[in-house]
Amino acid sequence: MQNNSPIQNSNNDINLNNYLKNSAQENFTGKILEGKKILLGLTGSIACYKTCELLRMLTRAGADVKTVLSPAALEFIGEKTLETLSNNTVYLDMFAPKDGTEHISLADWADLLVIAPITANTISKIASGIADNLITSVSNAYLGSRKPVIIAPAMNTGMLNNPFVQKNINTLKNEGVKIAETETGQLACGYDGNGKMAGVEKIYNLVLETLCPKSISGDLTPKKKLIVTTGGTKEWIDPVRFISNASSGRMGLCLADCAHSMGYDVELISTVEFQKKLPYKLTIVNSTLDMLNALKKSFANADYLIMAAAVSDFRPKTPALQKISKKQGENLTLELVQNPDILQEIGKIKTENQKTIGFSLATQNILETAKVKLQAKNADFIIANEAKTALNTDENEVWIIDKAGNTCHINKNSKENVAKAILERVL
């Protein structure tokens, strides 16, 4: 029998683009969204015609969908089309209410808000708290409820690259809004570049990840506990100075986000405090010893540990109690002692029902270094990556090595997509 998984054998490359495109294919039929209430917004873009197919897919899966339009959206799609496909009222005018105070009642009603397509204009208004039409009013009320939001931008390449538009997209992202990233191709304006609305399959997949994570992850038991560590630890020299590294914590955050969307009970142990509000437990630590102590408290009840943190191998033997002045430090000698190896320490106490997954960061001999760590630390998997590619960037390229020495290469891609492929492999 042929294996259609995106990860078929050891020593293979994962085609992430095909994986993301196909991950929702088996979920288009059936009533997996039965009982879910989705508010689908459309704004003034030619991509509105694609949203008809998304609406069809959502209703076919059993979702109760109501549509809300910006005034400009009516230039691209008709009210009757959406009313027929959704079998529901179409909402247009905030000053001609059909169900009371609509921007509040619709926000209260929905389990999920999806805006596809969303223009630069509407993105900027929502990010700035402007509520001058029904869709921006609903969005502002809905964001205030902290319920999930998905947006699918669509616009000209130049508009997308405008630094103010990018700032507004990042503002929404930092508030927990999920972004169906734009695609590259021939645009309606004649440009050939980035700005096309994400494919409806990709948006649909985001809906499933948000509302029905078990449908993405198969027969996964939803309450298995998974711990992720992230960020660079800080080893204090004196009260104001420390030894650390360039880790941003983004890879670990992406792993935690993805695992949570798959239905795991997630704890993120981090040296970084993130701007967005996280829907799972966050434990903030500073030093390697702090992280080890936090792990010892949590690991006994965990099923998986993913050690993505960039921990310091050494710490100052005797940190100064007061700030070291320039005069005192004229001929300063800093004596270091070795930190405990966290993954190795956890490897000594884990049971046969627990799995540990480590990261190996190197500047040379990447795979050889990772294989040595795999054996020394009693880990189930080691994920090898190169420092220049991984540290303080939005992308990563990794090699996953299992106990048998099988190696799976994940090509360079966004850390969000790499995280999905890692979890597919190690869980």
mmCIF file with all atom_site columns, C-alpha atoms in Angstrom, residues 173-322:
data_model
loop_
_atom_site.group_PDB
_atom_site.id
_atom_site.type_symbol
_atom_site.label_atom_id
_atom_site.label_alt_id
_atom_site.label_comp_id
_atom_site.label_asym_id
_atom_site.label_entity_id
_atom_site.label_seq_id
_atom_site.pdbx_PDB_ins_code
_atom_site.Cartn_x
_atom_site.Cartn_y
_atom_site.Cartn_z
_atom_site.occupancy
_atom_site.B_iso_or_equiv
_atom_site.pdbx_formal_charge
_atom_site.auth_seq_id
_atom_site.auth_comp_id
_atom_site.auth_asym_id
_atom_site.auth_atom_id
_atom_site.pdbx_PDB_model_num
ATOM 1   C CA . LYS A 1 173 ? -0.490  38.972 14.496  1.00 0.00 ? 173 LYS A CA 1
ATOM 2   C CA . ASN A 1 174 ? 0.878   39.992 17.893  1.00 0.00 ? 174 ASN A CA 1
ATOM 3   C CA . GLU A 1 175 ? -2.684  40.059 19.213  1.00 0.00 ? 175 GLU A CA 1
ATOM 4   C CA . GLY A 1 176 ? -3.120  36.426 18.199  1.00 0.00 ? 176 GLY A CA 1
ATOM 5   C CA . VAL A 1 177 ? -4.775  36.907 14.805  1.00 0.00 ? 177 VAL A CA 1
ATOM 6   C CA . LYS A 1 178 ? -3.888  34.060 12.447  1.00 0.00 ? 178 LYS A CA 1
ATOM 7   C CA . ILE A 1 179 ? -2.694  35.152 9.006   1.00 0.00 ? 179 ILE A CA 1
ATOM 8   C CA . ALA A 1 180 ? -3.354  33.110 5.860   1.00 0.00 ? 180 ALA A CA 1
ATOM 9   C CA . GLU A 1 181 ? -0.196  34.323 4.143   1.00 0.00 ? 181 GLU A CA 1
ATOM 10  C CA . THR A 1 182 ? -0.456  35.813 0.655   1.00 0.00 ? 182 THR A CA 1
ATOM 11  C CA . GLU A 1 183 ? 0.829   33.920 -2.377  1.00 0.00 ? 183 GLU A CA 1
ATOM 12  C CA . THR A 1 184 ? 2.920   34.910 -5.396  1.00 0.00 ? 184 THR A CA 1
ATOM 13  C CA . GLY A 1 185 ? 1.541   34.966 -8.929  1.00 0.00 ? 185 GLY A CA 1
ATOM 14  C CA . GLN A 1 186 ? -0.234  37.062 -11.546 1.00 0.00 ? 186 GLN A CA 1
ATOM 15  C CA . LEU A 1 187 ? -2.261  39.774 -9.809  1.00 0.00 ? 187 LEU A CA 1
ATOM 16  C CA . ALA A 1 188 ? -5.470  41.350 -11.135 1.00 0.00 ? 188 ALA A CA 1
ATOM 17  C CA . CYS A 1 189 ? -3.685  44.716 -11.481 1.00 0.00 ? 189 CYS A CA 1
ATOM 18  C CA . GLY A 1 190 ? -1.235  43.187 -13.961 1.00 0.00 ? 190 GLY A CA 1
ATOM 19  C CA . TYR A 1 191 ? 1.694   42.870 -11.540 1.00 0.00 ? 191 TYR A CA 1
ATOM 20  C CA . ASP A 1 192 ? 3.451   39.548 -11.117 1.00 0.00 ? 192 ASP A CA 1
ATOM 21  C CA . GLY A 1 193 ? 4.409   39.219 -7.462  1.00 0.00 ? 193 GLY A CA 1
ATOM 22  C CA . ASN A 1 194 ? 3.288   38.566 -3.912  1.00 0.00 ? 194 ASN A CA 1
ATOM 23  C CA . GLY A 1 195 ? -0.206  39.662 -2.902  1.00 0.00 ? 195 GLY A CA 1
ATOM 24  C CA . LYS A 1 196 ? -2.658  36.979 -4.064  1.00 0.00 ? 196 LYS A CA 1
ATOM 25  C CA . MET A 1 197 ? -5.085  35.802 -1.418  1.00 0.00 ? 197 MET A CA 1
ATOM 26  C CA . ALA A 1 198 ? -4.123  32.425 0.054   1.00 0.00 ? 198 ALA A CA 1
ATOM 27  C CA . GLY A 1 199 ? -5.805  29.447 -1.562  1.00 0.00 ? 199 GLY A CA 1
ATOM 28  C CA . VAL A 1 200 ? -9.161  28.510 -0.056  1.00 0.00 ? 200 VAL A CA 1
ATOM 29  C CA . GLU A 1 201 ? -7.763  25.110 0.962   1.00 0.00 ? 201 GLU A CA 1
ATOM 30  C CA . LYS A 1 202 ? -5.137  26.832 3.096   1.00 0.00 ? 202 LYS A CA 1
ATOM 31  C CA . ILE A 1 203 ? -7.739  29.093 4.727   1.00 0.00 ? 203 ILE A CA 1
ATOM 32  C CA . TYR A 1 204 ? -10.026 26.112 5.305   1.00 0.00 ? 204 TYR A CA 1
ATOM 33  C CA . ASN A 1 205 ? -7.136  24.258 6.923   1.00 0.00 ? 205 ASN A CA 1
ATOM 34  C CA . LEU A 1 206 ? -6.582  27.175 9.298   1.00 0.00 ? 206 LEU A CA 1
ATOM 35  C CA . VAL A 1 207 ? -10.268 27.006 10.240  1.00 0.00 ? 207 VAL A CA 1
ATOM 36  C CA . LEU A 1 208 ? -9.909  23.308 11.035  1.00 0.00 ? 208 LEU A CA 1
ATOM 37  C CA . GLU A 1 209 ? -6.750  23.885 13.083  1.00 0.00 ? 209 GLU A CA 1
ATOM 38  C CA . THR A 1 210 ? -8.579  26.552 15.069  1.00 0.00 ? 210 THR A CA 1
ATOM 39  C CA . LEU A 1 211 ? -11.971 24.955 15.635  1.00 0.00 ? 211 LEU A CA 1
ATOM 40  C CA . CYS A 1 212 ? -11.343 21.223 15.204  1.00 0.00 ? 212 CYS A CA 1
ATOM 41  C CA . PRO A 1 213 ? -7.659  20.452 15.899  1.00 0.00 ? 213 PRO A CA 1
ATOM 42  C CA . LYS A 1 214 ? -8.344  16.714 16.173  1.00 0.00 ? 214 LYS A CA 1
ATOM 43  C CA . SER A 1 215 ? -9.420  16.639 12.516  1.00 0.00 ? 215 SER A CA 1
ATOM 44  C CA . ILE A 1 216 ? -5.894  17.731 11.542  1.00 0.00 ? 216 ILE A CA 1
ATOM 45  C CA . SER A 1 217 ? -4.026  15.381 13.817  1.00 0.00 ? 217 SER A CA 1
ATOM 46  C CA . GLY A 1 218 ? -6.025  12.195 13.283  1.00 0.00 ? 218 GLY A CA 1
ATOM 47  C CA . ASP A 1 219 ? -6.776  10.046 16.323  1.00 0.00 ? 219 ASP A CA 1
ATOM 48  C CA . LEU A 1 220 ? -4.683  12.176 18.660  1.00 0.00 ? 220 LEU A CA 1
ATOM 49  C CA . THR A 1 221 ? -5.658  12.064 22.321  1.00 0.00 ? 221 THR A CA 1
ATOM 50  C CA . PRO A 1 222 ? -6.304  15.773 22.899  1.00 0.00 ? 222 PRO A CA 1
ATOM 51  C CA . LYS A 1 223 ? -5.047  16.086 26.458  1.00 0.00 ? 223 LYS A CA 1
ATOM 52  C CA . LYS A 1 224 ? -1.553  14.643 26.245  1.00 0.00 ? 224 LYS A CA 1
ATOM 53  C CA . LYS A 1 225 ? 0.843   17.062 27.894  1.00 0.00 ? 225 LYS A CA 1
ATOM 54  C CA . LEU A 1 226 ? 3.676   18.563 25.879  1.00 0.00 ? 226 LEU A CA 1
ATOM 55  C CA . ILE A 1 227 ? 6.369   20.888 27.245  1.00 0.00 ? 227 ILE A CA 1
ATOM 56  C CA . VAL A 1 228 ? 8.367   23.162 24.972  1.00 0.00 ? 228 VAL A CA 1
ATOM 57  C CA . THR A 1 229 ? 11.368  25.203 26.127  1.00 0.00 ? 229 THR A CA 1
ATOM 58  C CA . THR A 1 230 ? 12.513  28.241 24.195  1.00 0.00 ? 230 THR A CA 1
ATOM 59  C CA . GLY A 1 231 ? 14.731  31.326 24.203  1.00 0.00 ? 231 GLY A CA 1
ATOM 60  C CA . GLY A 1 232 ? 18.334  31.898 25.208  1.00 0.00 ? 232 GLY A CA 1
ATOM 61  C CA . THR A 1 233 ? 19.087  31.491 28.910  1.00 0.00 ? 233 THR A CA 1
ATOM 62  C CA . LYS A 1 234 ? 20.778  34.336 30.813  1.00 0.00 ? 234 LYS A CA 1
ATOM 63  C CA . GLU A 1 235 ? 23.742  33.722 33.125  1.00 0.00 ? 235 GLU A CA 1
ATOM 64  C CA . TRP A 1 236 ? 24.300  36.754 35.332  1.00 0.00 ? 236 TRP A CA 1
ATOM 65  C CA . ILE A 1 237 ? 27.755  38.301 35.765  1.00 0.00 ? 237 ILE A CA 1
ATOM 66  C CA . ASP A 1 238 ? 26.458  41.061 38.041  1.00 0.00 ? 238 ASP A CA 1
ATOM 67  C CA . PRO A 1 239 ? 22.992  42.589 38.636  1.00 0.00 ? 239 PRO A CA 1
ATOM 68  C CA . VAL A 1 240 ? 22.952  44.285 35.195  1.00 0.00 ? 240 VAL A CA 1
ATOM 69  C CA . ARG A 1 241 ? 25.089  42.096 32.900  1.00 0.00 ? 241 ARG A CA 1
ATOM 70  C CA . PHE A 1 242 ? 24.667  38.533 31.716  1.00 0.00 ? 242 PHE A CA 1
ATOM 71  C CA . ILE A 1 243 ? 25.990  35.949 29.245  1.00 0.00 ? 243 ILE A CA 1
ATOM 72  C CA . SER A 1 244 ? 23.420  34.866 26.656  1.00 0.00 ? 244 SER A CA 1
ATOM 73  C CA . ASN A 1 245 ? 22.961  34.258 22.908  1.00 0.00 ? 245 ASN A CA 1
ATOM 74  C CA . ALA A 1 246 ? 20.955  35.513 19.925  1.00 0.00 ? 246 ALA A CA 1
ATOM 75  C CA . SER A 1 247 ? 17.983  33.144 20.285  1.00 0.00 ? 247 SER A CA 1
ATOM 76  C CA . SER A 1 248 ? 14.651  34.965 19.770  1.00 0.00 ? 248 SER A CA 1
ATOM 77  C CA . GLY A 1 249 ? 12.508  32.089 21.075  1.00 0.00 ? 249 GLY A CA 1
ATOM 78  C CA . ARG A 1 250 ? 10.446  32.097 17.874  1.00 0.00 ? 250 ARG A CA 1
ATOM 79  C CA . MET A 1 251 ? 11.050  28.437 16.936  1.00 0.00 ? 251 MET A CA 1
ATOM 80  C CA . GLY A 1 252 ? 9.857   27.216 20.314  1.00 0.00 ? 252 GLY A CA 1
ATOM 81  C CA . LEU A 1 253 ? 6.855   29.551 20.207  1.00 0.00 ? 253 LEU A CA 1
ATOM 82  C CA . CYS A 1 254 ? 5.850   28.176 16.786  1.00 0.00 ? 254 CYS A CA 1
ATOM 83  C CA . LEU A 1 255 ? 6.152   24.609 18.102  1.00 0.00 ? 255 LEU A CA 1
ATOM 84  C CA . ALA A 1 256 ? 3.998   25.447 21.137  1.00 0.00 ? 256 ALA A CA 1
ATOM 85  C CA . ASP A 1 257 ? 1.373   27.226 19.010  1.00 0.00 ? 257 ASP A CA 1
ATOM 86  C CA . CYS A 1 258 ? 1.164   24.339 16.573  1.00 0.00 ? 258 CYS A CA 1
ATOM 87  C CA . ALA A 1 259 ? 0.994   21.683 19.307  1.00 0.00 ? 259 ALA A CA 1
ATOM 88  C CA . HIS A 1 260 ? -1.803  23.608 21.010  1.00 0.00 ? 260 HIS A CA 1
ATOM 89  C CA . SER A 1 261 ? -3.756  23.785 17.737  1.00 0.00 ? 261 SER A CA 1
ATOM 90  C CA . MET A 1 262 ? -3.348  19.997 17.452  1.00 0.00 ? 262 MET A CA 1
ATOM 91  C CA . GLY A 1 263 ? -5.065  19.500 20.809  1.00 0.00 ? 263 GLY A CA 1
ATOM 92  C CA . TYR A 1 264 ? -2.143  19.058 23.210  1.00 0.00 ? 264 TYR A CA 1
ATOM 93  C CA . ASP A 1 265 ? -2.039  20.432 26.744  1.00 0.00 ? 265 ASP A CA 1
ATOM 94  C CA . VAL A 1 266 ? 0.954   22.738 26.231  1.00 0.00 ? 266 VAL A CA 1
ATOM 95  C CA . GLU A 1 267 ? 3.333   24.406 28.644  1.00 0.00 ? 267 GLU A CA 1
ATOM 96  C CA . LEU A 1 268 ? 5.921   26.798 27.214  1.00 0.00 ? 268 LEU A CA 1
ATOM 97  C CA . ILE A 1 269 ? 8.950   27.361 29.456  1.00 0.00 ? 269 ILE A CA 1
ATOM 98  C CA . SER A 1 270 ? 10.600  30.458 28.038  1.00 0.00 ? 270 SER A CA 1
ATOM 99  C CA . THR A 1 271 ? 13.217  33.095 28.742  1.00 0.00 ? 271 THR A CA 1
ATOM 100 C CA . VAL A 1 272 ? 11.227  35.450 26.483  1.00 0.00 ? 272 VAL A CA 1
ATOM 101 C CA . GLU A 1 273 ? 7.960   37.207 27.324  1.00 0.00 ? 273 GLU A CA 1
ATOM 102 C CA . PHE A 1 274 ? 5.963   37.407 24.085  1.00 0.00 ? 274 PHE A CA 1
ATOM 103 C CA . GLN A 1 275 ? 3.758   40.357 23.151  1.00 0.00 ? 275 GLN A CA 1
ATOM 104 C CA . LYS A 1 276 ? 0.756   38.274 22.193  1.00 0.00 ? 276 LYS A CA 1
ATOM 105 C CA . LYS A 1 277 ? -1.503  36.586 24.726  1.00 0.00 ? 277 LYS A CA 1
ATOM 106 C CA . LEU A 1 278 ? -0.922  32.814 24.704  1.00 0.00 ? 278 LEU A CA 1
ATOM 107 C CA . PRO A 1 279 ? -3.825  30.335 25.052  1.00 0.00 ? 279 PRO A CA 1
ATOM 108 C CA . TYR A 1 280 ? -1.692  27.879 27.062  1.00 0.00 ? 280 TYR A CA 1
ATOM 109 C CA . LYS A 1 281 ? 0.531   27.935 30.148  1.00 0.00 ? 281 LYS A CA 1
ATOM 110 C CA . LEU A 1 282 ? 3.637   30.136 29.970  1.00 0.00 ? 282 LEU A CA 1
ATOM 111 C CA . THR A 1 283 ? 6.412   29.810 32.570  1.00 0.00 ? 283 THR A CA 1
ATOM 112 C CA . ILE A 1 284 ? 9.105   32.503 32.454  1.00 0.00 ? 284 ILE A CA 1
ATOM 113 C CA . VAL A 1 285 ? 12.642  31.623 33.569  1.00 0.00 ? 285 VAL A CA 1
ATOM 114 C CA . ASN A 1 286 ? 16.060  33.263 33.279  1.00 0.00 ? 286 ASN A CA 1
ATOM 115 C CA . SER A 1 287 ? 19.031  30.967 33.782  1.00 0.00 ? 287 SER A CA 1
ATOM 116 C CA . THR A 1 288 ? 19.796  27.383 32.814  1.00 0.00 ? 288 THR A CA 1
ATOM 117 C CA . LEU A 1 289 ? 19.381  26.330 36.457  1.00 0.00 ? 289 LEU A CA 1
ATOM 118 C CA . ASP A 1 290 ? 15.996  28.091 36.580  1.00 0.00 ? 290 ASP A CA 1
ATOM 119 C CA . MET A 1 291 ? 14.875  26.227 33.462  1.00 0.00 ? 291 MET A CA 1
ATOM 120 C CA . LEU A 1 292 ? 16.038  22.872 34.834  1.00 0.00 ? 292 LEU A CA 1
ATOM 121 C CA . ASN A 1 293 ? 14.173  23.457 38.112  1.00 0.00 ? 293 ASN A CA 1
ATOM 122 C CA . ALA A 1 294 ? 10.984  24.431 36.254  1.00 0.00 ? 294 ALA A CA 1
ATOM 123 C CA . LEU A 1 295 ? 11.238  21.317 34.091  1.00 0.00 ? 295 LEU A CA 1
ATOM 124 C CA . LYS A 1 296 ? 11.712  19.029 37.074  1.00 0.00 ? 296 LYS A CA 1
ATOM 125 C CA . LYS A 1 297 ? 8.435   20.351 38.494  1.00 0.00 ? 297 LYS A CA 1
ATOM 126 C CA . SER A 1 298 ? 6.469   19.835 35.267  1.00 0.00 ? 298 SER A CA 1
ATOM 127 C CA . PHE A 1 299 ? 8.055   16.878 33.481  1.00 0.00 ? 299 PHE A CA 1
ATOM 128 C CA . ALA A 1 300 ? 6.696   14.145 35.753  1.00 0.00 ? 300 ALA A CA 1
ATOM 129 C CA . ASN A 1 301 ? 3.211   14.722 34.319  1.00 0.00 ? 301 ASN A CA 1
ATOM 130 C CA . ALA A 1 302 ? 4.338   15.302 30.707  1.00 0.00 ? 302 ALA A CA 1
ATOM 131 C CA . ASP A 1 303 ? 4.226   12.967 27.723  1.00 0.00 ? 303 ASP A CA 1
ATOM 132 C CA . TYR A 1 304 ? 6.650   14.938 25.552  1.00 0.00 ? 304 TYR A CA 1
ATOM 133 C CA . LEU A 1 305 ? 9.448   17.447 26.021  1.00 0.00 ? 305 LEU A CA 1
ATOM 134 C CA . ILE A 1 306 ? 10.727  19.483 23.080  1.00 0.00 ? 306 ILE A CA 1
ATOM 135 C CA . MET A 1 307 ? 13.931  21.197 24.190  1.00 0.00 ? 307 MET A CA 1
ATOM 136 C CA . ALA A 1 308 ? 14.128  24.110 21.733  1.00 0.00 ? 308 ALA A CA 1
ATOM 137 C CA . ALA A 1 309 ? 15.779  26.543 24.154  1.00 0.00 ? 309 ALA A CA 1
ATOM 138 C CA . ALA A 1 310 ? 19.342  27.707 23.477  1.00 0.00 ? 310 ALA A CA 1
ATOM 139 C CA . VAL A 1 311 ? 20.775  27.086 26.944  1.00 0.00 ? 311 VAL A CA 1
ATOM 140 C CA . SER A 1 312 ? 24.137  28.333 28.175  1.00 0.00 ? 312 SER A CA 1
ATOM 141 C CA . ASP A 1 313 ? 26.770  25.668 28.692  1.00 0.00 ? 313 ASP A CA 1
ATOM 142 C CA . PHE A 1 314 ? 28.627  27.810 31.248  1.00 0.00 ? 314 PHE A CA 1
ATOM 143 C CA . ARG A 1 315 ? 27.800  30.344 33.967  1.00 0.00 ? 315 ARG A CA 1
ATOM 144 C CA . PRO A 1 316 ? 29.922  32.684 36.105  1.00 0.00 ? 316 PRO A CA 1
ATOM 145 C CA . LYS A 1 317 ? 31.138  30.830 39.190  1.00 0.00 ? 317 LYS A CA 1
ATOM 146 C CA . THR A 1 318 ? 30.481  33.757 41.559  1.00 0.00 ? 318 THR A CA 1
ATOM 147 C CA . PRO A 1 319 ? 28.230  36.529 40.198  1.00 0.00 ? 319 PRO A CA 1
ATOM 148 C CA . ALA A 1 320 ? 29.041  39.935 41.675  1.00 0.00 ? 320 ALA A CA 1
ATOM 149 C CA . LEU A 1 321 ? 26.458  41.282 44.112  1.00 0.00 ? 321 LEU A CA 1
ATOM 150 C CA . GLN A 1 322 ? 26.963  44.851 42.850  1.00 0.00 ? 322 GLN A CA 1
#
